[in-house]
Short mmCIF file of C-alpha atoms in Angstrom, two decimals:
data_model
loop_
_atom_site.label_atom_id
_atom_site.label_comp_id
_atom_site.label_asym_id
_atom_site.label_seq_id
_atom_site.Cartn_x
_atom_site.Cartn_y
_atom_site.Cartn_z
CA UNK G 15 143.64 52.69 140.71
CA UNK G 16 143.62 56.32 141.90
CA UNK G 17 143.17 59.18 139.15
CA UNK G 18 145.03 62.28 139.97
CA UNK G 19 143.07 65.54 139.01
CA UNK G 20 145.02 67.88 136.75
CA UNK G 21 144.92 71.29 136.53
CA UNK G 22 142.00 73.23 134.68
CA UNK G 23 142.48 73.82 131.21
CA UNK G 24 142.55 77.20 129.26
CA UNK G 25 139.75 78.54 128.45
CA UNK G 26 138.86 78.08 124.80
CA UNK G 27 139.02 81.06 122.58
CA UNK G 28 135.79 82.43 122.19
CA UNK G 29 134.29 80.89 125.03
CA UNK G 30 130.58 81.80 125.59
CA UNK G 31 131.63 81.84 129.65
CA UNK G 32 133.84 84.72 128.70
CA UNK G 33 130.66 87.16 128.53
CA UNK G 34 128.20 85.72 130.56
CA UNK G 35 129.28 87.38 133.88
CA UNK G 36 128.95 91.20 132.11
CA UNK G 37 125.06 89.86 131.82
CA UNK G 38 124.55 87.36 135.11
CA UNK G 39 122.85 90.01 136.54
CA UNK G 40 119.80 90.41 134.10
CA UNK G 41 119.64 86.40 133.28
CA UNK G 42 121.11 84.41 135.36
CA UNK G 43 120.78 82.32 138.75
CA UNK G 44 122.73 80.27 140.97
CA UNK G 45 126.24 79.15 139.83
CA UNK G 46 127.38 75.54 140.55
CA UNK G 47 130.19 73.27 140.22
CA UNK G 48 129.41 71.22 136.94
CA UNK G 49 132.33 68.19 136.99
CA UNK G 50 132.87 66.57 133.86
CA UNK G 51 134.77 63.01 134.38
CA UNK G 52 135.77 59.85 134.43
CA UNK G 53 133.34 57.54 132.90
CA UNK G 54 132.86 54.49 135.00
CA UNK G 55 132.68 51.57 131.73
CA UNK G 56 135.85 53.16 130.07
CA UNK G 57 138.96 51.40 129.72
CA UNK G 58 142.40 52.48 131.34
CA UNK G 59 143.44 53.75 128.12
CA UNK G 60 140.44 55.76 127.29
CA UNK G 61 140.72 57.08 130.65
CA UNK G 62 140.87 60.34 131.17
CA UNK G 63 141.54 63.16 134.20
CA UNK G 64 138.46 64.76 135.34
CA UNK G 65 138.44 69.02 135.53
CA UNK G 66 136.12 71.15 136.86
CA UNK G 67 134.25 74.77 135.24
CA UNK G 68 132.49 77.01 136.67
CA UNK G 69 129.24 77.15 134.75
CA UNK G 70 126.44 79.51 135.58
CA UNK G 71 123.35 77.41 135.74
CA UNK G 72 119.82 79.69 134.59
CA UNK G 73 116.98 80.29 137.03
CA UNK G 74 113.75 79.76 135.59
CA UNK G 75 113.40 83.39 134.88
CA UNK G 76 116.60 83.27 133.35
CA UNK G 77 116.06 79.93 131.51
CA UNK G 78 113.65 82.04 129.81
CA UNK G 79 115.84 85.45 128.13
CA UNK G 80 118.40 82.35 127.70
CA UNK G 81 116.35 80.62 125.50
CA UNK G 82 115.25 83.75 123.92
CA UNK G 83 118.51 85.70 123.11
CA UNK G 84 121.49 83.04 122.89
CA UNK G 85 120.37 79.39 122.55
CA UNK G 86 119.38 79.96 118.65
CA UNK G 87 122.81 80.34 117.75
CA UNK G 88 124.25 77.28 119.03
CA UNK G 89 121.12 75.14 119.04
CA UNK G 90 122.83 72.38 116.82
CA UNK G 91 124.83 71.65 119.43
CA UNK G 92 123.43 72.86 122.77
CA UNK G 93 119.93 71.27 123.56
CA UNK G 94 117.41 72.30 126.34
CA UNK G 95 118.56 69.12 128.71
CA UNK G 96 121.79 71.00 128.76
CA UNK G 97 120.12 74.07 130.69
CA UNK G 98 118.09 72.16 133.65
CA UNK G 99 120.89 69.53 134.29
CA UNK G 100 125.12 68.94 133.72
CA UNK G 101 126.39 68.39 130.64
CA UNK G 102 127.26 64.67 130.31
CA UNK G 103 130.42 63.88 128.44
CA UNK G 104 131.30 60.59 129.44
CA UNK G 105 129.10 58.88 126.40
CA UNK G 106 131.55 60.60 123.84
CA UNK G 107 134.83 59.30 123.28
CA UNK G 108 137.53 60.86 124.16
CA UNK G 109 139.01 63.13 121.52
CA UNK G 110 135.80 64.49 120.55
CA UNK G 111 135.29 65.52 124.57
CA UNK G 112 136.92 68.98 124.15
CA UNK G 113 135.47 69.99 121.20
CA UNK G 114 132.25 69.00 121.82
CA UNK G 115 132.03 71.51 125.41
CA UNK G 116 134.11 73.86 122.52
CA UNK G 117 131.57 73.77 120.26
CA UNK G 118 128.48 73.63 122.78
CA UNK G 119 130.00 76.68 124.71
CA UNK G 120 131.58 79.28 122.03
CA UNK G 121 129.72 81.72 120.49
CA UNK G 122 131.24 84.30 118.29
CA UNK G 123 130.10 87.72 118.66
CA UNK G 124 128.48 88.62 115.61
CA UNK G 125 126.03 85.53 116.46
CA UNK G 126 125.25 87.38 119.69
CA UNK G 127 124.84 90.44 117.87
CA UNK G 128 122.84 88.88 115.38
CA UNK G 129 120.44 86.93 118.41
CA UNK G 130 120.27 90.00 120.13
CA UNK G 131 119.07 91.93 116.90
CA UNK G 132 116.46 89.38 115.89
CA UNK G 133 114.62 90.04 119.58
CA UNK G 134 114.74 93.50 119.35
CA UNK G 135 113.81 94.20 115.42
CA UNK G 136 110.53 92.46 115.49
CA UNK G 137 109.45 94.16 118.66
CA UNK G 138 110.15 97.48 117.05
CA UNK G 139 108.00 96.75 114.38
CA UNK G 140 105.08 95.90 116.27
CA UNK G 141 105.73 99.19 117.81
CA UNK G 142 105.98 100.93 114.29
CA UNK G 143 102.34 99.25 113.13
CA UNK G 144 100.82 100.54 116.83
CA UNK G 145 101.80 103.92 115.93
CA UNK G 146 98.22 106.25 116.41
CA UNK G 147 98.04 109.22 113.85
CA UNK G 148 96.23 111.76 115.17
CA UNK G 149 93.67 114.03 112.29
CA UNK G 150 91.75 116.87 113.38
CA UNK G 151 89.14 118.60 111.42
CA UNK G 152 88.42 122.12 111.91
CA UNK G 153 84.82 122.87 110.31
CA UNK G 154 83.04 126.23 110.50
CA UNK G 155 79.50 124.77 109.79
CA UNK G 156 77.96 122.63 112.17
CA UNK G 157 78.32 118.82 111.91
CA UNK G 158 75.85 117.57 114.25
CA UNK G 159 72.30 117.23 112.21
CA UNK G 160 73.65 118.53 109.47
CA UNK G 161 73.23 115.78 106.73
CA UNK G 162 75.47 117.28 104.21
CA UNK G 163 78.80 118.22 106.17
CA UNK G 164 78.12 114.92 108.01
CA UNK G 165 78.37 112.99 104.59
CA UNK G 166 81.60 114.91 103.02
CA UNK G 167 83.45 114.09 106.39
CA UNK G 168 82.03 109.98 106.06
CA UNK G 169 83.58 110.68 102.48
CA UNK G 170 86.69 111.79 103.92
CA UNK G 171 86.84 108.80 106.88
CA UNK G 172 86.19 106.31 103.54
CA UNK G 173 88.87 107.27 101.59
CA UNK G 174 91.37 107.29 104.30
CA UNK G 175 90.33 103.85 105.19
CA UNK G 176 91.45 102.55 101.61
CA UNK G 177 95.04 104.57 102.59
CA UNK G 178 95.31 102.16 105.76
CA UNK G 179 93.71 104.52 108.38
CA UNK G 180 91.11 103.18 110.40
CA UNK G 181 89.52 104.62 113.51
CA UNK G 182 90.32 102.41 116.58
CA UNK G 183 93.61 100.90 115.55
CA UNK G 184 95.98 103.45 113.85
CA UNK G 185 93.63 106.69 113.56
CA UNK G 186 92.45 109.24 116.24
CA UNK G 187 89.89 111.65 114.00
CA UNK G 188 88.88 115.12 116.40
CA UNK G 189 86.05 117.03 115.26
CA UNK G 190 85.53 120.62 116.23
CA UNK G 191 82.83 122.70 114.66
CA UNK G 192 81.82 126.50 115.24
CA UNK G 193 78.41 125.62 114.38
CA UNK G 194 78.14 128.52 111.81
CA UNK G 195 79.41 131.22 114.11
CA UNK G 196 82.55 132.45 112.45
CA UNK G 197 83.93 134.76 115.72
CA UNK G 198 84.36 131.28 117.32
CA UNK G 199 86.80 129.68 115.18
CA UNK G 200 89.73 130.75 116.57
CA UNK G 201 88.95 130.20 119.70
CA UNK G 202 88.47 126.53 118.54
CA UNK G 203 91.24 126.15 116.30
CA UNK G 204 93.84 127.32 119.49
CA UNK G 205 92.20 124.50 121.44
CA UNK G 206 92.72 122.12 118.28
CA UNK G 207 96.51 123.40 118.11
CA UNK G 208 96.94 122.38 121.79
CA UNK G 209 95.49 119.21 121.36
CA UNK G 210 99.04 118.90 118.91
CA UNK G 211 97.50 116.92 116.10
CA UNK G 212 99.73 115.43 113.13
CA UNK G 213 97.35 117.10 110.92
CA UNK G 214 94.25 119.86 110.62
CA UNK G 215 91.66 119.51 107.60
CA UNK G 216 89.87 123.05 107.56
CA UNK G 217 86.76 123.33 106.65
CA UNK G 218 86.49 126.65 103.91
CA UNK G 219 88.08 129.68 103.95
CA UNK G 220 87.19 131.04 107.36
CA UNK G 221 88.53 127.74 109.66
CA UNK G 222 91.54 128.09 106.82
CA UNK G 223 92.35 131.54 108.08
CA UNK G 224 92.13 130.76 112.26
CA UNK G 225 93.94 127.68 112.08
CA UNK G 226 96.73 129.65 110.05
CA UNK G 227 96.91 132.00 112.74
CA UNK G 228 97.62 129.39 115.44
CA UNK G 229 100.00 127.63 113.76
CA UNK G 230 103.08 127.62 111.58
CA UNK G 231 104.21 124.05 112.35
CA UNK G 232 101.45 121.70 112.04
CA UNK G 233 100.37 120.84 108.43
CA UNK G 234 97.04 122.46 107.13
CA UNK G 235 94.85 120.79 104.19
CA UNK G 236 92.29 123.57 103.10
CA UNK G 237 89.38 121.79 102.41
CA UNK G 238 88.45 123.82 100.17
CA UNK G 239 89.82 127.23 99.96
CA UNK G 240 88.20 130.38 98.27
CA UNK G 241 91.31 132.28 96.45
CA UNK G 242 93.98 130.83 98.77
CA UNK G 243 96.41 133.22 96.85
CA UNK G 244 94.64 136.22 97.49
CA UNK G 245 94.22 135.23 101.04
CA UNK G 246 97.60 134.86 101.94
CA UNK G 247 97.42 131.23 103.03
CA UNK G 248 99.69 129.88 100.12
CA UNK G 249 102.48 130.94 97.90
CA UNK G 250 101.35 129.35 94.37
CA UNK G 251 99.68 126.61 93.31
CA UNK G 252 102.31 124.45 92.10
CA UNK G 253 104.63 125.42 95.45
CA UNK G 254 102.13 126.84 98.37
CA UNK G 255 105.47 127.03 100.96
CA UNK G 256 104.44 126.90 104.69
CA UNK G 257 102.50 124.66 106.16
CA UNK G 258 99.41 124.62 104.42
CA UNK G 259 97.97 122.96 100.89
CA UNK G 260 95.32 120.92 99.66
CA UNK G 261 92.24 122.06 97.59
CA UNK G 262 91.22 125.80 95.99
CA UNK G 263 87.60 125.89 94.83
CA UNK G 264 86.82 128.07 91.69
CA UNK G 265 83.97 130.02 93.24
CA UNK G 266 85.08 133.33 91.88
CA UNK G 267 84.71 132.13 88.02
CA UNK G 268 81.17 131.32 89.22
CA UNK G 269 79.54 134.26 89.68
CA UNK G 270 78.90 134.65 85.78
CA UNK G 271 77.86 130.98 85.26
CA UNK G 272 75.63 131.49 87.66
CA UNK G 273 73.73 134.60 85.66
CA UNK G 274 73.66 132.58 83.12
CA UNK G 275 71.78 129.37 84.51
CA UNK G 276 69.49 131.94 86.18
CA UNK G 277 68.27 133.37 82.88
CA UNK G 278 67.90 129.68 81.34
CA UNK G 279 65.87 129.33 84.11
CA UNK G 280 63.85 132.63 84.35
CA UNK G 281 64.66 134.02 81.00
CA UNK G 282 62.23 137.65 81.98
CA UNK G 283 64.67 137.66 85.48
CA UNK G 284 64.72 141.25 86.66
CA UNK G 285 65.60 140.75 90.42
CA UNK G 286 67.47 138.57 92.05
CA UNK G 287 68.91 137.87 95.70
CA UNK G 288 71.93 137.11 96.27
CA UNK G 289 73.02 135.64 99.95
CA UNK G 290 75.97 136.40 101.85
CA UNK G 291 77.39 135.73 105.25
CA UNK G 292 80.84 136.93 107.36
CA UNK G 293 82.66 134.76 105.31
CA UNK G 294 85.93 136.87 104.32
CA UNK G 295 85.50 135.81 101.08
CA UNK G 296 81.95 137.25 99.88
CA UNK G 297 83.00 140.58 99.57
CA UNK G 298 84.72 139.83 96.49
CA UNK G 299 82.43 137.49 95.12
CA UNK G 300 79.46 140.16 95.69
CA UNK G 301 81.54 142.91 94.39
CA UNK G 302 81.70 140.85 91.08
CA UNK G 303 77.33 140.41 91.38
CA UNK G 304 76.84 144.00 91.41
CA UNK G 305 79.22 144.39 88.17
CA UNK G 306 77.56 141.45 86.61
CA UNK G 307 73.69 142.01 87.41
CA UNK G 308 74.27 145.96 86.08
CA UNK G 309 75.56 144.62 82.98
CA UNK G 310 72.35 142.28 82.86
CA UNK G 311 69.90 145.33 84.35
CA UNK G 312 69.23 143.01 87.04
CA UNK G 313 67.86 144.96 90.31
CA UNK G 314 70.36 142.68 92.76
CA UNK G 315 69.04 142.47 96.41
CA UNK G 316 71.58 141.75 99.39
CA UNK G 317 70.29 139.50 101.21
CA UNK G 318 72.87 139.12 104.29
CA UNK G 319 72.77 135.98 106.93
CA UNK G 320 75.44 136.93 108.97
CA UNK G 321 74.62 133.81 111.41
CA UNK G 322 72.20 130.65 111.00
CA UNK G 323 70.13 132.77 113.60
CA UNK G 324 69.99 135.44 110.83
CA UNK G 325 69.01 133.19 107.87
CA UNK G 326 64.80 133.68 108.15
CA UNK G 327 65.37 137.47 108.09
CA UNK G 328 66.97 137.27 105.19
CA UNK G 329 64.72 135.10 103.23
CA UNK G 330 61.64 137.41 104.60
CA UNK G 331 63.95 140.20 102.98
CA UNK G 332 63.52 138.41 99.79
CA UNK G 333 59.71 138.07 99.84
CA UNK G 334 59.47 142.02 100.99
CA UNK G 335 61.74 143.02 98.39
CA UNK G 336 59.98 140.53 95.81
CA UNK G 337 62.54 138.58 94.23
CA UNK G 338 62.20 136.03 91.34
CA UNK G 339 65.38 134.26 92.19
CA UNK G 340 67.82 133.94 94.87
CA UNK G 341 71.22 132.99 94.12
CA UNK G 342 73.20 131.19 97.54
CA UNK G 343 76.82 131.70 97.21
CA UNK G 344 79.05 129.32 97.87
CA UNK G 345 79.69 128.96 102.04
CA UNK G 346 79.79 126.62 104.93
CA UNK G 347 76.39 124.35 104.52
CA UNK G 348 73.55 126.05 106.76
CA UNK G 349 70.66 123.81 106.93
CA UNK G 350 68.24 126.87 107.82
CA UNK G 351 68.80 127.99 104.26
CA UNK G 352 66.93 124.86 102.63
CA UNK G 353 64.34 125.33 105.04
CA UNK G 354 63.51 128.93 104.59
CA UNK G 355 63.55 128.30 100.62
CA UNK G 356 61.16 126.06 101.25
CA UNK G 357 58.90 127.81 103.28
CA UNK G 358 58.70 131.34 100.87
CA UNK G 359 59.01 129.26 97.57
CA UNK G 360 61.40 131.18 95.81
CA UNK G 361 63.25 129.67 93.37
CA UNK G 362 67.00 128.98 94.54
CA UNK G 363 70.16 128.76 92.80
CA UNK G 364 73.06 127.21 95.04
CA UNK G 365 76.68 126.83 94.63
CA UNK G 366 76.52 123.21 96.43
CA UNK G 367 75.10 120.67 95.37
CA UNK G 368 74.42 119.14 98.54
CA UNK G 369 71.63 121.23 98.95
CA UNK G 370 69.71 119.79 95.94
CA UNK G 371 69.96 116.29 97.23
CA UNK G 372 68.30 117.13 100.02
CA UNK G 373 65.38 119.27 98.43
CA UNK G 374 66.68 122.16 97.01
CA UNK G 375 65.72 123.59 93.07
CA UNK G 376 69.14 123.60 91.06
CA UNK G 377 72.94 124.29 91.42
CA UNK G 378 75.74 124.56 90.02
CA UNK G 379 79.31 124.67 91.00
CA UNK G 380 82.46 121.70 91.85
CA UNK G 381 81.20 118.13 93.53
CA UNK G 382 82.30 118.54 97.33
CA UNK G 383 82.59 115.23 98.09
CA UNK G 384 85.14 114.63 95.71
CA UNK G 385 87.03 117.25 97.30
CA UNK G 386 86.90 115.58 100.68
CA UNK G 387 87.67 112.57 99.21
CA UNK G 388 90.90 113.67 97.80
CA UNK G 389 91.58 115.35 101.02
CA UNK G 390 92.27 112.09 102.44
CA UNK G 391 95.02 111.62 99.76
CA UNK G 392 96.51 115.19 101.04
CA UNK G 393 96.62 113.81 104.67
CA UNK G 394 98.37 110.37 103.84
CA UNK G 395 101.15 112.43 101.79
CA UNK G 396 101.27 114.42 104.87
CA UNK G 397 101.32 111.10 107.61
CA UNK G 398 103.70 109.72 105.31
CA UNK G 399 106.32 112.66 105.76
CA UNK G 400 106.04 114.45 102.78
CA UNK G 401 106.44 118.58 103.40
CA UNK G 402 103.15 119.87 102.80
CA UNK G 403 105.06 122.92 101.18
CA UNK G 404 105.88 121.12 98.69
CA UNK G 405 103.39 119.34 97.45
CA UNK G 406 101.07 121.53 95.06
CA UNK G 407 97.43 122.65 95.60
CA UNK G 408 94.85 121.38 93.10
CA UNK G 409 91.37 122.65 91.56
CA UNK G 410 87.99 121.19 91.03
CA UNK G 411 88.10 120.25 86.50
CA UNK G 412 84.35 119.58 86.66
CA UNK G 413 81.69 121.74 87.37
CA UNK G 414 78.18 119.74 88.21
CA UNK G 415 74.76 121.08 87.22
CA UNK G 416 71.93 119.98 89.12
CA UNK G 417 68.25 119.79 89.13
CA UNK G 418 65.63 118.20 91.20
CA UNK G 419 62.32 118.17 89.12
CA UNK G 420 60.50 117.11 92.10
CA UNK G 421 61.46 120.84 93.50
CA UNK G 422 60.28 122.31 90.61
CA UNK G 423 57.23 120.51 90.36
CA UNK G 424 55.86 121.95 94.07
CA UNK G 425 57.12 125.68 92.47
CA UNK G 426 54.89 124.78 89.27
CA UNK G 427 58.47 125.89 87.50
CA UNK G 428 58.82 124.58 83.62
CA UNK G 429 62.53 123.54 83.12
CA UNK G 430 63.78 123.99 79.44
CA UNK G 431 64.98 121.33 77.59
CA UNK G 432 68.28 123.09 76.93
CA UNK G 433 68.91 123.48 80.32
CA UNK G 434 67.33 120.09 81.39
CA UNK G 435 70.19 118.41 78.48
CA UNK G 436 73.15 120.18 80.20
CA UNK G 437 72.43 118.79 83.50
CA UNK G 438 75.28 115.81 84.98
CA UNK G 439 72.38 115.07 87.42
CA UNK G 440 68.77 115.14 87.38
CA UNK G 441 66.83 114.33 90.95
CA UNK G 442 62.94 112.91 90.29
#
């Protein structure tokens, strides 16, 4: 018996061969006559005229994105035989012949939609997690062999760590220090603005003030600041404005605290030396000195480091002028200071107490690395989108006395018991 081919059918609605030629080009191979017919064991009655589709057929590269993008959503019906070799229809029966190429071949497109989306969204992701945030940290002391700056920025790099922020995988930390000399910092802190950071960390007032200069679009966390107010970097507290917050020490309120300890320690004190550098913000502080030590009939040397290179004049200054005490004010940590205390044995009073970890008498004043610490929480806010305008500067709560009675010892120096049972921390 000869079969008579019939026409080709209509297209089914919804047809997945309806859009594959607008994407041939990016998946797609070869196209080839695919012939679904007679089936050689059926009877005349289940026989039925042959047609022929043209089907694109996948290259391997193809194959691939096919698999990929469009096979999930018919994958009931459509296995991977079906994309190396024809489509065999002559095991079904009849009437189920046209729906099954229906079913195998239409695709709605929401589920195309929906495929493509599902490639796409998790690859964006990745791309979100990859992401590199870049922190620089503009310090006006110098960081190399310098224990104590070296162990408030380790502070820092911890607590960002428990935030999610690790060096190597989603952190790029800069470093750039003036090494003490003030006239370079903005110098440095243009170079640190070109290197377009996500965030600077300043390191005191003076890198506070340079970085300010160079920049009115990339946030600022003072870390700390001396009298931000006064210095024009913020607004208020509770709303700085601009682009700069984070952390106000309370320096200023320590000038008379510091008196005090000093005649605890020394109660027949009659002169004292106080230490200053360029910092901006000494003026202030030794304005309020003078007023205090007048009050006290305290003969107040200055004793003025401009530099580090300027730090054993000063302390000679000290011995020439012959000083009881002398009182270090608050200011970028200079490791030449510890050293030229030790080597004239004055008794020294110090606003950090970094100092006294490392061998110095007493001090008093807020815990620094506690401020670093929650300078990290400032920079995630920041990473995190939050307008640094907005979110409000805090303040030290605690002040920390400390003494190191090993210090004292070597200065044969008797520590009362009244100031010994105020201490938070004694050093043996």
């Amino acid at each position: 018996m000869t079969v008579r081919p019939v026409s080709t059918p209509r297209r089914p609605s919804g047809c997945l061969l309806r859009g594959i030629p607008a994407c041939r080009s990016a998946m797609l191979g070869s196209v080839e006559k695919v012939r679904f017919g007679w089936s050689q064991w059926a009877s005349k009655a289940d026989r039925w005229p042959g047609f022929a589709w043209t089907i694109p057929k996948p290259n391997h590269a193809g194959r691939r994105l096919w698999m990929a993008f469009c096979l999930p959503a018919f994958a009931p019906q459509f296995t991977k035989a079906d994309l190396v070799s024809p489509l065999r229809l002559d095991r079904l029966p009849i009437s189920g012949r046209i729906r099954s190429v229906q079913r195998a071949f239409a695709i709605k497109r929401r589920d195309v939609l929906i495929g493509l989306a599902g490639s796409i969204l998790p690859t964006y992701s990745i791309a979100q997690q990859t992401k590199i945030w870049h922190v620089g940290i503009l310090a006006a002391p110098a960081v190399t062999g310098n224990t104590i700056v070296l162990g408030l920025i380790r502070a820092f790099k911890s607590e960002l760590s428990a935030f999610g922020y690790e060096e190597g995988r989603n952190l790029k930390l800069t470093i750039i220090s003036a090494d003490g000399y003030y006239e370079r910092l903005p110098a440095l802190a243009k170079d640190l603005v070109g290197a377009n950071p996500d965030v600077i960390v300043a390191m005191t007032t003076p890198a506070i003030a340079a970085a300010q200069k160079e920049t009115t679009r990339i946030p600022i966390i003072m870390t700390p600041a001396t009298d931000p107010i006064k210095a024009g970097f913020i607004s208020s507290l509770a709303k700085p404005g601009g682009n700069i917050t984070g952390l106000a020490n309370m320096y200023p309120d320590l000038t008379a605290k510091s008196f005090e300890i000093i005649q605890q320690l020394l109660p027949e004190v009659f002169r004292v030396g106080i230490v200053t550098s360029n910092n901006p913000s000494h003026a202030d502080i030794l304005a309020d000195a003078v007023k205090i030590s007048n009050q006290l009939q305290i003969e107040l040397t200055h004793l003025h480091a401009a530099t580090p290179d300027d730090v054993d004049l000063a302390f000679d200054l000290a011995v020439e002028k012959k000083c009881q005490i002398i009182l270090v004010i608050a200011d970028p940590t200079r490791p030449a200071i510890l050293a030229a205390a030790e080597r004239i044995k004055i008794p020294t009073l110090y606003q950090q107490t970094g100092y006294v970890r490392l061998g110095g008498l007493i001090s008093y004043g807020p815990e620094l690395l506690d401020l670093f610490r929650r300078a990290a929480y400032y920079a995630d806010r920041i990473l995190k989108g939050h307008n640094p305008g907005e979110i409000p500067v805090e303040q030290p709560t605690k002040l920390r006395l400390t003494i190191n009675m090993k210090t004292a010892g070597v200065l044969n120096l008797n520590i009362s018991p009244n100031l010994l049972a105020r201490a938070d921390e004694i050093i043996d």
